[in-house]
Amino acid sequence: MSTITWIGLGHMGAPMSANLVAAGHDVRGFDLSEAAMAAARQGGVQTFSTMGEALDGAEVVITMLPKGEHSRAVYLGEDGVLALAPKDALLVDSSTIDVATAEQLHRAASEAGFAFVDAPVSGGISGAAAGTLTFMIGGEEQHARRAEEVVQPMAGRVVHTGAAGTGQAAKIVNNMMLFICLEACSEGSVLADRLGLDPRVFWEIASVSSGDSWALQTWYPVPGMTDSAAANHNFDATFSATLAAKDIGLALAAGEQTDVNLPAARLVAERFQELIDEGLADKDCSLIAKYAAPDGAIPGWDPDKA
Ligand code: NAD
């Protein structure tokens, strides 16, 4: 049993940390949101009103924060992890952030004498709850091995991707592919509907045909097809449009840096931006399905109840 400090107890952090509690670890949590901390307490996490208190006695620190700017604040701030965590703690950043920030955190952690890995995950909140996430771990071999052991109760697969920042690189490319598949499901679900197909009949055909994908199985934007879809709950976020826009933006920035053409990614980025511009930033990213409908009306979406 280890003492693990968890910072960032949102959609992902709460169920992930609950799996560490279930595996017998002592988990000390902190989040800026009291509501997030209350949800984490349901999963057995002990919460604290300051990050400093939560870091007391930590053998491992895991962060699950929205963006690079939050990871920088939490690690590098005056009252941050590098200033306050015990020096022998292993630091694991599971947030999805840009490669440059991940590399900056590796350097700063190493200069401060810490073992650090970038360890973003794939699998969504359903994978977080089930403990079947894929972890992509970038960093030195011995640190990656330590991290692999710690994340086991939350993981289906753990892959050491290579040097510092490569976990984030793998995650960014993977998510770009996911969002392009989501756009395919969005257009496909509306076209199938307008062609008069029964949604269940079509979804079952695609599930065993060449149209299958993780997005189809997990996020298909039609209610009643797959339990984990936001469409079942008026598109309340499992993965918000804001976070999706952030991730596809990371891919577009990486494309610019490497001179790679990414027209499909650019299109999906525009769709997420449309949701944000409409004031729907906190709704689920799969709500982009409504842009395939000429009138914006899709089953499962009631804007009056948003
Ligand atoms: P979220 O917004 O639900 O949770 C993030 C939490 O971090 C919030 O509760 C917020 O209050 C907290 N936070 C922000 N700044 C903080 C600070 N300075 N100190 C303490 N807490 C702070 O986001 P999420 O959906 O849990 O995603 C977290 C990360 O995981 C993101 O980088 C996201 O891209 C990635 N991710 C999400 C999913 C998903 O399906 N939701 C899947 C894989 C990866």
JSON list of C-alpha atoms and ligand atoms in Angstrom, two decimals, residues 7-13 30-33 36 64-67 70 74 94-96 121-122 124-125 171 219 238-239 243 246-247, ligand 1:
[
{"chain": "A", "resi": 7, "resn": "ILE", "atom": "CA", "xyz": [-4.51, 16.49, -7.92]},
{"chain": "A", "resi": 8, "resn": "GLY", "atom": "CA", "xyz": [-7.40, 17.14, -10.33]},
{"chain": "A", "resi": 9, "resn": "LEU", "atom": "CA", "xyz": [-10.47, 15.11, -9.35]},
{"chain": "A", "resi": 10, "resn": "GLY", "atom": "CA", "xyz": [-12.71, 15.82, -12.36]},
{"chain": "A", "resi": 11, "resn": "HIS", "atom": "CA", "xyz": [-14.47, 13.50, -14.83]},
{"chain": "A", "resi": 12, "resn": "MET", "atom": "CA", "xyz": [-11.36, 11.31, -15.10]},
{"chain": "A", "resi": 13, "resn": "GLY", "atom": "CA", "xyz": [-9.55, 11.94, -11.82]},
{"chain": "A", "resi": 30, "resn": "PHE", "atom": "CA", "xyz": [-7.00, 18.04, -3.91]},
{"chain": "A", "resi": 31, "resn": "ASP", "atom": "CA", "xyz": [-9.04, 19.99, -6.47]},
{"chain": "A", "resi": 32, "resn": "LEU", "atom": "CA", "xyz": [-9.95, 23.66, -6.79]},
{"chain": "A", "resi": 33, "resn": "SER", "atom": "CA", "xyz": [-13.61, 22.60, -7.07]},
{"chain": "A", "resi": 36, "resn": "ALA", "atom": "CA", "xyz": [-15.15, 17.58, -7.49]},
{"chain": "A", "resi": 64, "resn": "MET", "atom": "CA", "xyz": [-5.13, 14.85, -13.97]},
{"chain": "A", "resi": 65, "resn": "LEU", "atom": "CA", "xyz": [-5.62, 18.45, -15.05]},
{"chain": "A", "resi": 66, "resn": "PRO", "atom": "CA", "xyz": [-7.29, 20.10, -18.06]},
{"chain": "A", "resi": 67, "resn": "LYS", "atom": "CA", "xyz": [-4.44, 21.80, -19.97]},
{"chain": "A", "resi": 70, "resn": "HIS", "atom": "CA", "xyz": [-2.78, 23.96, -15.29]},
{"chain": "A", "resi": 74, "resn": "VAL", "atom": "CA", "xyz": [0.45, 22.83, -10.26]},
{"chain": "A", "resi": 94, "resn": "SER", "atom": "CA", "xyz": [-1.68, 12.00, -16.72]},
{"chain": "A", "resi": 95, "resn": "SER", "atom": "CA", "xyz": [-3.21, 15.20, -18.13]},
{"chain": "A", "resi": 96, "resn": "THR", "atom": "CA", "xyz": [-3.28, 15.55, -21.92]},
{"chain": "A", "resi": 121, "resn": "VAL", "atom": "CA", "xyz": [-4.42, 8.02, -20.92]},
{"chain": "A", "resi": 122, "resn": "SER", "atom": "CA", "xyz": [-6.93, 6.85, -23.47]},
{"chain": "A", "resi": 124, "resn": "GLY", "atom": "CA", "xyz": [-12.65, 7.86, -21.65]},
{"chain": "A", "resi": 125, "resn": "ILE", "atom": "CA", "xyz": [-14.59, 8.03, -18.39]},
{"chain": "A", "resi": 171, "resn": "LYS", "atom": "CA", "xyz": [-1.86, 10.64, -27.07]},
{"chain": "A", "resi": 219, "resn": "TRP", "atom": "CA", "xyz": [-19.69, 7.73, -28.09]},
{"chain": "A", "resi": 238, "resn": "THR", "atom": "CA", "xyz": [-18.25, 12.78, -20.72]},
{"chain": "A", "resi": 239, "resn": "PHE", "atom": "CA", "xyz": [-15.58, 14.64, -22.76]},
{"chain": "A", "resi": 243, "resn": "LEU", "atom": "CA", "xyz": [-11.25, 19.61, -23.94]},
{"chain": "A", "resi": 246, "resn": "LYS", "atom": "CA", "xyz": [-7.86, 21.67, -26.87]},
{"chain": "A", "resi": 247, "resn": "ASP", "atom": "CA", "xyz": [-6.76, 18.19, -28.00]},
{"chain": "B", "resi": 1, "resn": "NAD", "atom": "P1", "xyz": [-12.19, 17.93, -15.86]},
{"chain": "B", "resi": 1, "resn": "NAD", "atom": "O1", "xyz": [-12.25, 19.36, -16.27]},
{"chain": "B", "resi": 1, "resn": "NAD", "atom": "O2", "xyz": [-13.44, 17.18, -15.55]},
{"chain": "B", "resi": 1, "resn": "NAD", "atom": "O3", "xyz": [-11.23, 17.79, -14.55]},
{"chain": "B", "resi": 1, "resn": "NAD", "atom": "C1", "xyz": [-10.09, 18.55, -14.33]},
{"chain": "B", "resi": 1, "resn": "NAD", "atom": "C2", "xyz": [-10.08, 18.96, -12.87]},
{"chain": "B", "resi": 1, "resn": "NAD", "atom": "O4", "xyz": [-8.86, 19.67, -12.60]},
{"chain": "B", "resi": 1, "resn": "NAD", "atom": "C3", "xyz": [-11.24, 19.88, -12.48]},
{"chain": "B", "resi": 1, "resn": "NAD", "atom": "O5", "xyz": [-11.99, 19.29, -11.43]},
{"chain": "B", "resi": 1, "resn": "NAD", "atom": "C4", "xyz": [-10.53, 21.17, -12.05]},
{"chain": "B", "resi": 1, "resn": "NAD", "atom": "O6", "xyz": [-11.20, 21.84, -10.97]},
{"chain": "B", "resi": 1, "resn": "NAD", "atom": "C5", "xyz": [-9.17, 20.64, -11.62]},
{"chain": "B", "resi": 1, "resn": "NAD", "atom": "N1", "xyz": [-8.13, 21.67, -11.57]},
{"chain": "B", "resi": 1, "resn": "NAD", "atom": "C6", "xyz": [-7.82, 22.62, -12.50]},
{"chain": "B", "resi": 1, "resn": "NAD", "atom": "N2", "xyz": [-6.78, 23.36, -12.08]},
{"chain": "B", "resi": 1, "resn": "NAD", "atom": "C7", "xyz": [-6.44, 22.88, -10.86]},
{"chain": "B", "resi": 1, "resn": "NAD", "atom": "C8", "xyz": [-5.45, 23.24, -9.91]},
{"chain": "B", "resi": 1, "resn": "NAD", "atom": "N3", "xyz": [-4.60, 24.27, -10.12]},
{"chain": "B", "resi": 1, "resn": "NAD", "atom": "N4", "xyz": [-5.37, 22.53, -8.76]},
{"chain": "B", "resi": 1, "resn": "NAD", "atom": "C9", "xyz": [-6.23, 21.51, -8.51]},
{"chain": "B", "resi": 1, "resn": "NAD", "atom": "N5", "xyz": [-7.20, 21.12, -9.38]},
{"chain": "B", "resi": 1, "resn": "NAD", "atom": "C10", "xyz": [-7.30, 21.80, -10.54]},
{"chain": "B", "resi": 1, "resn": "NAD", "atom": "O7", "xyz": [-11.35, 17.20, -16.99]},
{"chain": "B", "resi": 1, "resn": "NAD", "atom": "P2", "xyz": [-11.27, 15.62, -17.29]},
{"chain": "B", "resi": 1, "resn": "NAD", "atom": "O8", "xyz": [-12.33, 15.24, -18.27]},
{"chain": "B", "resi": 1, "resn": "NAD", "atom": "O9", "xyz": [-11.15, 14.88, -16.00]},
{"chain": "B", "resi": 1, "resn": "NAD", "atom": "O10", "xyz": [-9.87, 15.58, -18.06]},
{"chain": "B", "resi": 1, "resn": "NAD", "atom": "C11", "xyz": [-8.63, 15.75, -17.39]},
{"chain": "B", "resi": 1, "resn": "NAD", "atom": "C12", "xyz": [-7.51, 15.51, -18.39]},
{"chain": "B", "resi": 1, "resn": "NAD", "atom": "O11", "xyz": [-7.63, 14.18, -18.91]},
{"chain": "B", "resi": 1, "resn": "NAD", "atom": "C13", "xyz": [-7.54, 16.46, -19.60]},
{"chain": "B", "resi": 1, "resn": "NAD", "atom": "O12", "xyz": [-6.23, 16.80, -19.96]},
{"chain": "B", "resi": 1, "resn": "NAD", "atom": "C14", "xyz": [-8.22, 15.61, -20.67]},
{"chain": "B", "resi": 1, "resn": "NAD", "atom": "O13", "xyz": [-7.86, 16.03, -21.98]},
{"chain": "B", "resi": 1, "resn": "NAD", "atom": "C15", "xyz": [-7.71, 14.23, -20.34]},
{"chain": "B", "resi": 1, "resn": "NAD", "atom": "N6", "xyz": [-8.59, 13.11, -20.75]},
{"chain": "B", "resi": 1, "resn": "NAD", "atom": "C16", "xyz": [-9.94, 13.20, -20.60]},
{"chain": "B", "resi": 1, "resn": "NAD", "atom": "C17", "xyz": [-10.74, 12.12, -21.01]},
{"chain": "B", "resi": 1, "resn": "NAD", "atom": "C18", "xyz": [-12.26, 12.16, -20.87]},
{"chain": "B", "resi": 1, "resn": "NAD", "atom": "O14", "xyz": [-12.92, 11.30, -21.49]},
{"chain": "B", "resi": 1, "resn": "NAD", "atom": "N7", "xyz": [-12.84, 13.08, -20.11]},
{"chain": "B", "resi": 1, "resn": "NAD", "atom": "C19", "xyz": [-10.14, 10.96, -21.55]},
{"chain": "B", "resi": 1, "resn": "NAD", "atom": "C20", "xyz": [-8.74, 10.89, -21.64]},
{"chain": "B", "resi": 1, "resn": "NAD", "atom": "C21", "xyz": [-7.97, 11.99, -21.23]}
]
